[in-house]
XYZ file of C-alpha atoms in Angstrom:
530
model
C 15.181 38.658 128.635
C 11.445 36.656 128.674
C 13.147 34.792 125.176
C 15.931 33.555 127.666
C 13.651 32.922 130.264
C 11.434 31.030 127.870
C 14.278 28.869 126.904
C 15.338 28.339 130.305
C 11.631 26.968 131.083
C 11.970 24.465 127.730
C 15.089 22.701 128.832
C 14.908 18.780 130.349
C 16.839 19.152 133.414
C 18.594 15.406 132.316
C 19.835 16.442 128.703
C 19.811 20.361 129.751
C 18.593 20.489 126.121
C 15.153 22.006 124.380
C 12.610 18.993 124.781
C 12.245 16.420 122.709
C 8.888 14.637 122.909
C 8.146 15.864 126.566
C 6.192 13.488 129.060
C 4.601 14.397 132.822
C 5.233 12.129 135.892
C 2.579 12.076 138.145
C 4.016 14.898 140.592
C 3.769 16.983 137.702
C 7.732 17.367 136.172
C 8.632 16.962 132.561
C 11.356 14.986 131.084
C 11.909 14.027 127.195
C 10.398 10.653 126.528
C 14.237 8.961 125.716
C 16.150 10.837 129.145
C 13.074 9.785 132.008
C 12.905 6.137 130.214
C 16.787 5.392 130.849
C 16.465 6.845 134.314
C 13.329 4.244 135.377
C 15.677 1.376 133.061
C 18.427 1.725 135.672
C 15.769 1.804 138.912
C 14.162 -1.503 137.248
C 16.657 -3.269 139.860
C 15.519 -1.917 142.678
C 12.127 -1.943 142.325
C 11.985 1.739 143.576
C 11.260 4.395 141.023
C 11.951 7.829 141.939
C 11.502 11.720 140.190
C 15.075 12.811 138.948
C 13.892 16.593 139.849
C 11.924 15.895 142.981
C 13.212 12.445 144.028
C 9.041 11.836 144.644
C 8.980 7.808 145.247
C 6.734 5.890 143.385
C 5.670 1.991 143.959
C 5.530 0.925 140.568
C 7.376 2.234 137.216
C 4.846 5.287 136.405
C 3.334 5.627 133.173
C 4.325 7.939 130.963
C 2.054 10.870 130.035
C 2.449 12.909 127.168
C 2.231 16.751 127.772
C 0.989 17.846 124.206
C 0.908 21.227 125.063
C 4.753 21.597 126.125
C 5.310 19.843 123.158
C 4.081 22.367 120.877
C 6.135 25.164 122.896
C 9.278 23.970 122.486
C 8.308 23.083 118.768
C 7.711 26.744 118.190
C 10.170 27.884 120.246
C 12.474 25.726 117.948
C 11.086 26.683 114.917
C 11.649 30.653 116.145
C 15.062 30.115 116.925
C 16.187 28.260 113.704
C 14.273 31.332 111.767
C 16.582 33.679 114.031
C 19.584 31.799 113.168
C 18.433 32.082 109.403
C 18.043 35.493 109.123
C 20.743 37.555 107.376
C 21.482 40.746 108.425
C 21.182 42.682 112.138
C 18.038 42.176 114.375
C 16.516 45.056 116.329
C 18.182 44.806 119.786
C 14.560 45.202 121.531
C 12.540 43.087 119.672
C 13.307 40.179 121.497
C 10.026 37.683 121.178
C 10.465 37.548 117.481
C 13.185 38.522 115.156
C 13.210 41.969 112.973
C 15.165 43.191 110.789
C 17.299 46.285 112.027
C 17.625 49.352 109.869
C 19.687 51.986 112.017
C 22.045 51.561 114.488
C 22.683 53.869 117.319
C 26.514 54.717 118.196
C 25.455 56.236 121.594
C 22.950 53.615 122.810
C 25.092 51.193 120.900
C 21.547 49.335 120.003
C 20.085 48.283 116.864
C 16.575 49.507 116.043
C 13.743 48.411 113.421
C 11.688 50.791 111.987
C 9.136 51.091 115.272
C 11.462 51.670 117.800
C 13.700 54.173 115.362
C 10.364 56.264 115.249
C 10.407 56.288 119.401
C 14.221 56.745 119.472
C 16.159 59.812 121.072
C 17.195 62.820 118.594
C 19.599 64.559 120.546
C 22.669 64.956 118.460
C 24.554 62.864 120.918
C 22.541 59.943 119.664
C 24.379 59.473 116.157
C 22.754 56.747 113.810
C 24.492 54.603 111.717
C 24.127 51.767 108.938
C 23.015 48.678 110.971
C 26.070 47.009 112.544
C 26.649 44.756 115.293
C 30.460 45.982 116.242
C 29.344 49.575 117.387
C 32.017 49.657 119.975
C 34.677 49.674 116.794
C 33.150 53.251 116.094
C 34.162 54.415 118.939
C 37.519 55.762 120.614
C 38.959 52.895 122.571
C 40.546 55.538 124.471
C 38.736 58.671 125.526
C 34.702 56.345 124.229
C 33.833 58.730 121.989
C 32.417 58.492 118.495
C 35.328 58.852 116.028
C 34.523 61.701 113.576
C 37.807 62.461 111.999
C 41.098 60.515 110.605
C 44.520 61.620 111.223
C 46.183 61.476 107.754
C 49.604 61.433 109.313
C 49.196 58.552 111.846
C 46.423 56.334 108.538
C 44.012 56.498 111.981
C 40.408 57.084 112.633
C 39.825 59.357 115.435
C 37.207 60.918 118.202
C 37.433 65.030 119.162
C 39.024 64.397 122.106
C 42.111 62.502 120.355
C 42.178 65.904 118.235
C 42.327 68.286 121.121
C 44.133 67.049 123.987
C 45.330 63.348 122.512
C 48.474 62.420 120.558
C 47.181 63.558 117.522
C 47.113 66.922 118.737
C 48.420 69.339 115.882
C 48.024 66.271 113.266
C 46.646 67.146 110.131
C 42.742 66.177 109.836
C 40.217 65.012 107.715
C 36.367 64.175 108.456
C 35.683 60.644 107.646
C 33.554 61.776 104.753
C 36.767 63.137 103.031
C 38.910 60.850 103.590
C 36.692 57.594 103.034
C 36.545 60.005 99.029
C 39.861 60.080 98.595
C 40.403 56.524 99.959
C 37.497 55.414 97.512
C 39.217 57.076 94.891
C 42.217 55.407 94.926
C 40.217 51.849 95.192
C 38.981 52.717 92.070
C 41.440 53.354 90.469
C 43.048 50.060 91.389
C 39.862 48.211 91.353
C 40.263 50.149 86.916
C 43.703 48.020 87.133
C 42.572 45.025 88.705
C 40.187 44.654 86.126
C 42.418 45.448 82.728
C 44.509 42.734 84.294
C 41.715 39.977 84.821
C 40.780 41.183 81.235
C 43.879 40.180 79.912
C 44.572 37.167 82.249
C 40.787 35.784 81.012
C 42.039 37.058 77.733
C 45.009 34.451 77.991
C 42.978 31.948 79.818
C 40.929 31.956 76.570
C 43.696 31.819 74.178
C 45.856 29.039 76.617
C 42.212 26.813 76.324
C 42.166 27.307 72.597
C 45.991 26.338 72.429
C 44.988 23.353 74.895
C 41.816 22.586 72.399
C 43.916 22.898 69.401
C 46.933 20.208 71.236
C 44.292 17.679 72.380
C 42.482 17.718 68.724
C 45.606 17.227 67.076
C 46.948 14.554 69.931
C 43.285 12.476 68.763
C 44.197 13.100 65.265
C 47.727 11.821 65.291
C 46.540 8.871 67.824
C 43.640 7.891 65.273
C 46.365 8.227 62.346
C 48.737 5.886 64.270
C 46.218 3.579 65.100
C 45.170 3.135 61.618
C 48.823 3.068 60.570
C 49.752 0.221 63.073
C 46.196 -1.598 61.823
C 47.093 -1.508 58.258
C 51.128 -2.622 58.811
C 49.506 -5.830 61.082
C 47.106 -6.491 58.093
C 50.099 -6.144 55.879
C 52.130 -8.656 57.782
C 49.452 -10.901 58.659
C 48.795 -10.951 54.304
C 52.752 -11.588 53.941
C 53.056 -14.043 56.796
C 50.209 -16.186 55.147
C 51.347 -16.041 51.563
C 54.903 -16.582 52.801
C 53.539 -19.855 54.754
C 51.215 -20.830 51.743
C 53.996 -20.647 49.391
C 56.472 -22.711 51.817
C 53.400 -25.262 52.201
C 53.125 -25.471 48.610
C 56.699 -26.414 47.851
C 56.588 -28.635 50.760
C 53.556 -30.830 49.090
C 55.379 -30.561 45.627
C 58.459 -31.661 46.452
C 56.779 -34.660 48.786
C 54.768 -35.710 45.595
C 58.139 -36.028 43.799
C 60.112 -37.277 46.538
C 57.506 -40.546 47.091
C 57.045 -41.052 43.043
C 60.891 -41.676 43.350
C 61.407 -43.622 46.362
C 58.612 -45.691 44.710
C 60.593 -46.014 41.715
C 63.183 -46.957 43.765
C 61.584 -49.647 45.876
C 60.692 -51.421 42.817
C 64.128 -51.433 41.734
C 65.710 -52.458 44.761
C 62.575 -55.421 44.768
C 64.229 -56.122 41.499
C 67.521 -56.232 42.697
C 66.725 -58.657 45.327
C 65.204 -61.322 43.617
C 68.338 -60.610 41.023
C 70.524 -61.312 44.077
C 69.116 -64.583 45.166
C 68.640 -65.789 41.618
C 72.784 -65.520 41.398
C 73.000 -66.780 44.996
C 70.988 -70.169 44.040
C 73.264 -70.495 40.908
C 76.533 -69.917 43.147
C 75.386 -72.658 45.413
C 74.337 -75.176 42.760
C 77.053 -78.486 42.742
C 76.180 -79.344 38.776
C 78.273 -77.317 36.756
C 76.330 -78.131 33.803
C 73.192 -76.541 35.570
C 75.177 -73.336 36.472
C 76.981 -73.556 32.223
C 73.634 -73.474 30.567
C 71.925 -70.665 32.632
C 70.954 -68.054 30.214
C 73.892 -65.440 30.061
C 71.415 -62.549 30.379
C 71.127 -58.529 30.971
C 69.093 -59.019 34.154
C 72.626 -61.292 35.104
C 74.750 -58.853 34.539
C 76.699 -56.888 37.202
C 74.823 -53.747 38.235
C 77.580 -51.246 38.791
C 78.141 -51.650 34.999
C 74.243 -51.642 33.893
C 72.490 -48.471 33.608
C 75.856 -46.706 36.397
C 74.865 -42.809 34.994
C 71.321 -43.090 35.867
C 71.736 -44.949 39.402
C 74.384 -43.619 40.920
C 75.609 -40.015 39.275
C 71.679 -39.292 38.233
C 70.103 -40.282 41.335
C 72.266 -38.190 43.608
C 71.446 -35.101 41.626
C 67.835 -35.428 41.765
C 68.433 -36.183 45.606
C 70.189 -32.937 46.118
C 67.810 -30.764 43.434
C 65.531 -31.868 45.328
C 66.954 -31.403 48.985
C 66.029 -27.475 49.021
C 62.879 -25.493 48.906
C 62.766 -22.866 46.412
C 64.439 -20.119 48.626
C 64.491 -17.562 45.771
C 60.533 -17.386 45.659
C 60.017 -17.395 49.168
C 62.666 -14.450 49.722
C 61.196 -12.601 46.798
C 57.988 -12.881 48.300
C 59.148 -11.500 51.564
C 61.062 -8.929 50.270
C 57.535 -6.907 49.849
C 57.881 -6.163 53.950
C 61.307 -3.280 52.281
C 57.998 -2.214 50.458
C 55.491 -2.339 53.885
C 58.228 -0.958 56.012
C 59.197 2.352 53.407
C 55.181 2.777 53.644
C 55.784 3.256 56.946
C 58.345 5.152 57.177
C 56.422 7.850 54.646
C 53.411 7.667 56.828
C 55.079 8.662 60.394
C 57.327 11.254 58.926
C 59.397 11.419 55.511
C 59.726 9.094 52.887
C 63.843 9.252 53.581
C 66.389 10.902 55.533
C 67.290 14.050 53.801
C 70.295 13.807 51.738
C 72.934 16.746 53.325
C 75.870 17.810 51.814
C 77.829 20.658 53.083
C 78.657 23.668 50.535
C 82.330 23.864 50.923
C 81.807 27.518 49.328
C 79.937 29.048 52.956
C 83.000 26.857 54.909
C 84.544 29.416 57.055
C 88.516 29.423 57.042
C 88.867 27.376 60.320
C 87.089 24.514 59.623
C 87.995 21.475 57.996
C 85.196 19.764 55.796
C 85.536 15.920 54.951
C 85.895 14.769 51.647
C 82.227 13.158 51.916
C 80.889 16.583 52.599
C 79.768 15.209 55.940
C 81.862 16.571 58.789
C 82.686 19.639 59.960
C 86.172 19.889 61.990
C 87.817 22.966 63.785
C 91.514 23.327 63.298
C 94.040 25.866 64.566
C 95.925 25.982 60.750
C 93.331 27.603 58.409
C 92.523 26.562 55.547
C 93.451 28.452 51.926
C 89.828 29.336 50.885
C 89.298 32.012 48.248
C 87.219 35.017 50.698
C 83.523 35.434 49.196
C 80.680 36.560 49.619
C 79.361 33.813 50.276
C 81.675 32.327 53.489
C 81.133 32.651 56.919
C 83.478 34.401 58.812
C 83.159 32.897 61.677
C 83.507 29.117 61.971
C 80.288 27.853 60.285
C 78.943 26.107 57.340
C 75.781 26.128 55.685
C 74.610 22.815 53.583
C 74.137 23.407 49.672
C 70.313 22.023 49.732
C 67.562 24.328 50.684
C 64.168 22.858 51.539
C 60.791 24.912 50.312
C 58.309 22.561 51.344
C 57.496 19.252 52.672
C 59.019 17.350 55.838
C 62.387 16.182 56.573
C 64.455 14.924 58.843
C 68.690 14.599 59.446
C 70.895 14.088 61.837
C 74.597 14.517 63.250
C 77.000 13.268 65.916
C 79.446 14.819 67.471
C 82.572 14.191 70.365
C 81.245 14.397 74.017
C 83.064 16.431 74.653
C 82.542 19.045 72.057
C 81.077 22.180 71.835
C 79.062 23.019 68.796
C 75.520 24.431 67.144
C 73.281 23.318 64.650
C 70.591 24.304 63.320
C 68.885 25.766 59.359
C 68.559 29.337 58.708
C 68.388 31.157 55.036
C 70.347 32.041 52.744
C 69.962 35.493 53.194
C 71.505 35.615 56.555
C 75.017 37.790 57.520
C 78.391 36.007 56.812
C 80.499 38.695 58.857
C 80.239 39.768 62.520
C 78.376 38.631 65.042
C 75.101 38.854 63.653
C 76.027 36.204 61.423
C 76.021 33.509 64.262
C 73.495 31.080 64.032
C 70.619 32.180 66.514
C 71.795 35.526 66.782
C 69.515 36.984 64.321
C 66.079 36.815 62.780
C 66.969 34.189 59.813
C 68.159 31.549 61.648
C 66.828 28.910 64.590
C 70.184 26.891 66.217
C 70.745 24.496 68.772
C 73.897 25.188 71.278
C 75.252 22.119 73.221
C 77.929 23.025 75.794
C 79.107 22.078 79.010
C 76.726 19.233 78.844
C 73.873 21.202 78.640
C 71.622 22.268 75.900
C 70.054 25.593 74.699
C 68.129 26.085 72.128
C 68.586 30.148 70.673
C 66.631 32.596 67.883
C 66.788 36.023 67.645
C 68.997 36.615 69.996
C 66.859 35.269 72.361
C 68.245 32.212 74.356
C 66.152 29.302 76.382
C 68.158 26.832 78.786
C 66.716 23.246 78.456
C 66.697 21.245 82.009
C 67.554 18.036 80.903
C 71.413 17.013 80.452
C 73.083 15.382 77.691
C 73.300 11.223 77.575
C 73.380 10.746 74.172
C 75.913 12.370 71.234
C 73.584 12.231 68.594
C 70.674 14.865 67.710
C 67.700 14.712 65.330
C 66.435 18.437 63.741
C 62.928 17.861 61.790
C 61.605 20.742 59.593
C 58.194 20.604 58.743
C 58.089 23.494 56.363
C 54.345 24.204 55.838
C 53.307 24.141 59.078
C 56.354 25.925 60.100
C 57.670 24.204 62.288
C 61.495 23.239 63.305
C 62.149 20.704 66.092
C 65.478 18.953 67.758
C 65.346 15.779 69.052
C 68.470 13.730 71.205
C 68.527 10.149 69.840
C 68.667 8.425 73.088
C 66.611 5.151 74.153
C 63.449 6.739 74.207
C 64.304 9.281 71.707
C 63.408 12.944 73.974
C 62.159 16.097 72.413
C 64.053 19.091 73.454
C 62.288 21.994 71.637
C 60.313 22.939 69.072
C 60.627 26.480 67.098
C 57.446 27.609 65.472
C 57.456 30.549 62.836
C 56.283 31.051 59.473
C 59.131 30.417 56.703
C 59.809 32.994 53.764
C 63.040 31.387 52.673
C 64.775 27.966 51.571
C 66.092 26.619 55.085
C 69.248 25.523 54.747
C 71.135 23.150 57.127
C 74.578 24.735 59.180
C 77.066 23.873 61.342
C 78.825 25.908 63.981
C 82.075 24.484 65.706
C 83.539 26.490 68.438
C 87.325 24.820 68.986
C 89.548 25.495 71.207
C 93.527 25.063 71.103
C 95.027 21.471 71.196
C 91.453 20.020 71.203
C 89.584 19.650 67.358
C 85.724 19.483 68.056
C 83.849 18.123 65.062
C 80.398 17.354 64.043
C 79.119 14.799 61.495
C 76.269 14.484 59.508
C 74.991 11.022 59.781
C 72.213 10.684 57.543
């Protein structure tokens, strides 16, 4: 009560807030320094100045005195409240002129007490103490305003003597809160024992998803510095070929000028010759004294040019024309025909040197397929074939290629109608050729992809994963990089799109197969075209 009488005391009556910087008019009120100066800026007009709590007149603006000690009040009283405000916990309901810490609540008085006023405190057993707490009217019976001592197990309530005797949990089984808060806290512990085998194991896969994450964005630098250096050394390479290409084209360029002008100088001198040949003949043809013309000497340099010297200016010169029309083509495409050696450098260095070479093994052909003469294709038909029955064919309509890989990387892929449905995949050579186990993807020594109904799955062990994506392209890519043990299928569409990778650790050659599911009147078939 005085702290809220205090406060009431410390308030500007213009803000209604604590005061800030107080000053004293001269009939004695307080105002903060900001809130009386806007007042007296408004009265400035009319020249009469006036107290906002007293309306006291005044004939000039009045000077502003600062009340120092006021000032300090409300900065203490400030100071107390924001230390009120700061402390945790519940405050002693009667220590109202500073703040202290409660330590018992009373359920009866429904009052917090420090330890001073606990020491004065009733203890008459109707006075029941508690941990502090500032909803004490929670602990009690909103009905009958009791103190709730028991819990009704069949109604999950808490619940006061009265409720027990004459309320409607009368002939309820009971349990004092003791007892029940035990068995309560029992089973909290016991899921709390859960809870925390489960964030083991989710921190435990946390762990192992970061490492995974670690282990992806190491090897995503690694193959980014790799390309990179790739892509810098194939520009060097072409950059090298472009300028020896150019230097060698320049070269035959200035070689073949050199000869060109030697000749058309050789040339100009004849044709200089020629001339003065040709008016030499022209002077004689004009002459009118035939004696003059009769005992010109009947020279070589007279004689007709077609018939002097016809091989070497006419047949002669027009080959060394045309020799000498063309540049050397066969050096310059020699030359360039080191980017073949460039680009199979970079083929090796992104994946394989080649495509692998597959040929299907006619021997693991199951009865119902067809297999083209290449050893390429794989075609269902309804008339079965006349195969000799092994132990080594498939039952069921599948093939298996007759090269097994051990190590290394490789690539190949197939093609296949639209509309087809079909599987490929590797698996080895020790899998089932009978019954259903023998499917590829159906058992533990194979890895397949399915394609049907324009939709892809990808299946091992039995176990089969959907892809989202559907089908725009008809061709497929399967890599196999055996030591890291790895087995991927990619659709060769424009980008090229990786549908799944299989990771395991291989025992066995892999071997390539084909499964072709047909159906009547329709012959699905898939090719190998690499």
């Amino acid at each position: 009560m005085a702290s809220v009488i205090l406060r009431d005391e410390l308030l500007c009556s213009i803000c209604l807030s604590t005061f800030k910087d107080p000053v004293t008019l001269k009939c004695g009120h307080n105002f903060c320094r900001v809130c009386i100066g806007r007042v007296l800026d408004t009265q400035d007009e009319s020249g009469v100045y006036s107290c906002p709590e007293c309306r006291e007149e005044f004939q000039e603006r009045p000077t502003l005195m600062r009340n120092i000690n006021l000032h300090n009040v409300a900065e203490r009283f400030l100071t107390t409240q924001q230390e009120r405000e700061e402390i945790t916990g519940i405050c002693c309901t009667y220590c109202v002129d500073s703040p202290v810490p409660a330590v018992r609540s009373c359920l009866h008085c429904e009052a917090s007490l420090c330890d001073k006023h606990l020491r004065s405190h009733s203890k008459s057993a109707e006075h029941v103490l508690s941990d502090p707490s500032t909803s004490l009217e929670k602990r009690k019976c909103s009905v009958h305003k009791k103190i709730l001592e028991y819990y009704c197990t069949e109604d999950a309530a808490s619940i006061c003597v009265s409720c027990c005797l004459i309320g409607k949990h009368n002939g309820h089984k009971m349990e004092s809160l003791d007892e029940a808060s035990g068995k309560k806290k029992k089973k909290l512990r016991n899921v709390l024992q859960k809870l925390i085998t489960k964030r083991k194991e989710t921190e435990e896969r946390v762990r192992s998803l970061e490492e995974h994450r670690r282990k992806a964005q190491e090897k995503a630098a690694g193959e980014a510095e790799r390309v990179s250096a790739l892509c810098t050394d194939i520009r060097r390479r072409v950059d090298d070929l472009e300028k020896k290409v150019l230097s060698e084209i320049s070269r035959q360029e200035k070689e073949e000028s050199l000869s060109l002008s030697a000749r058309i100088h050789q040339l100009e001198i004849k044709k200089d010759e020629l001339s003065r040949k040709m008016r030499h003949i022209e002077e004689l043809c004009n002459m009118t004294d035939p004696l003059t013309v009769l005992q010109e000497p009947d020279t070589g340099d007279l004689c007709d040019p077609e018939e002097e010297g016809g091989d070497e200016d006419t047949g002669g010169h027009d080959k060394q024309l045309h020799d000498g029309d063309d540049l050397d083509v066969a050096v310059i495409s020699h030359t360039l025909h080191t980017l073949c050696e460039v680009i199979s450098g970079i083929r090796s260095g992104i994946y394989v040197e080649d495509p692998a070479d597959i040929l299907l093994d006619e021997t693991t052909a199951a009865n119902n397929l067809l297999i083209s003469d290449d050893l390429k294709t794989a075609t269902w038909t309804e008339e079965k074939q006349k195969h000799p029955e092994t132990a080594e064919r498939f039952q069921c309509n599948q093939v298996m290629s007759r090269r097994g890989f051990t190590s290394g990387r490789h690539y190949w892929d197939v093609e296949s109608r639209r509309s087809g449905v079909w599987m490929v995949g590797m698996c080895y050579p020790s899998i089932d050729r009978r019954g259903m186990q023998s499917l590829i993807g159906y058992n533990n020594k194979s890895w397949s992809l399915w394609r049907y109904s324009n939709q892809y799955s990808v299946i091992h062990d039995w176990r089969e994963i959907r892809l989202p994506n559907e089908i725009s392209s008809d061709r497929v890519r399967i890599c196999l990089d055996y030591e890291a043990g790895q087995l991927s299928f990619y659709e060769l569409c424009d980008p090229i799109r990786h549908l799944h990778t299989f990771t395991a650790t291989f025992s066995e050659p892999l071997h390539a197969v084909l499964r072709v599911v047909g159906e009547p009147f329709f012959y699905s078939s898939v090719k190998i075209i690499t």
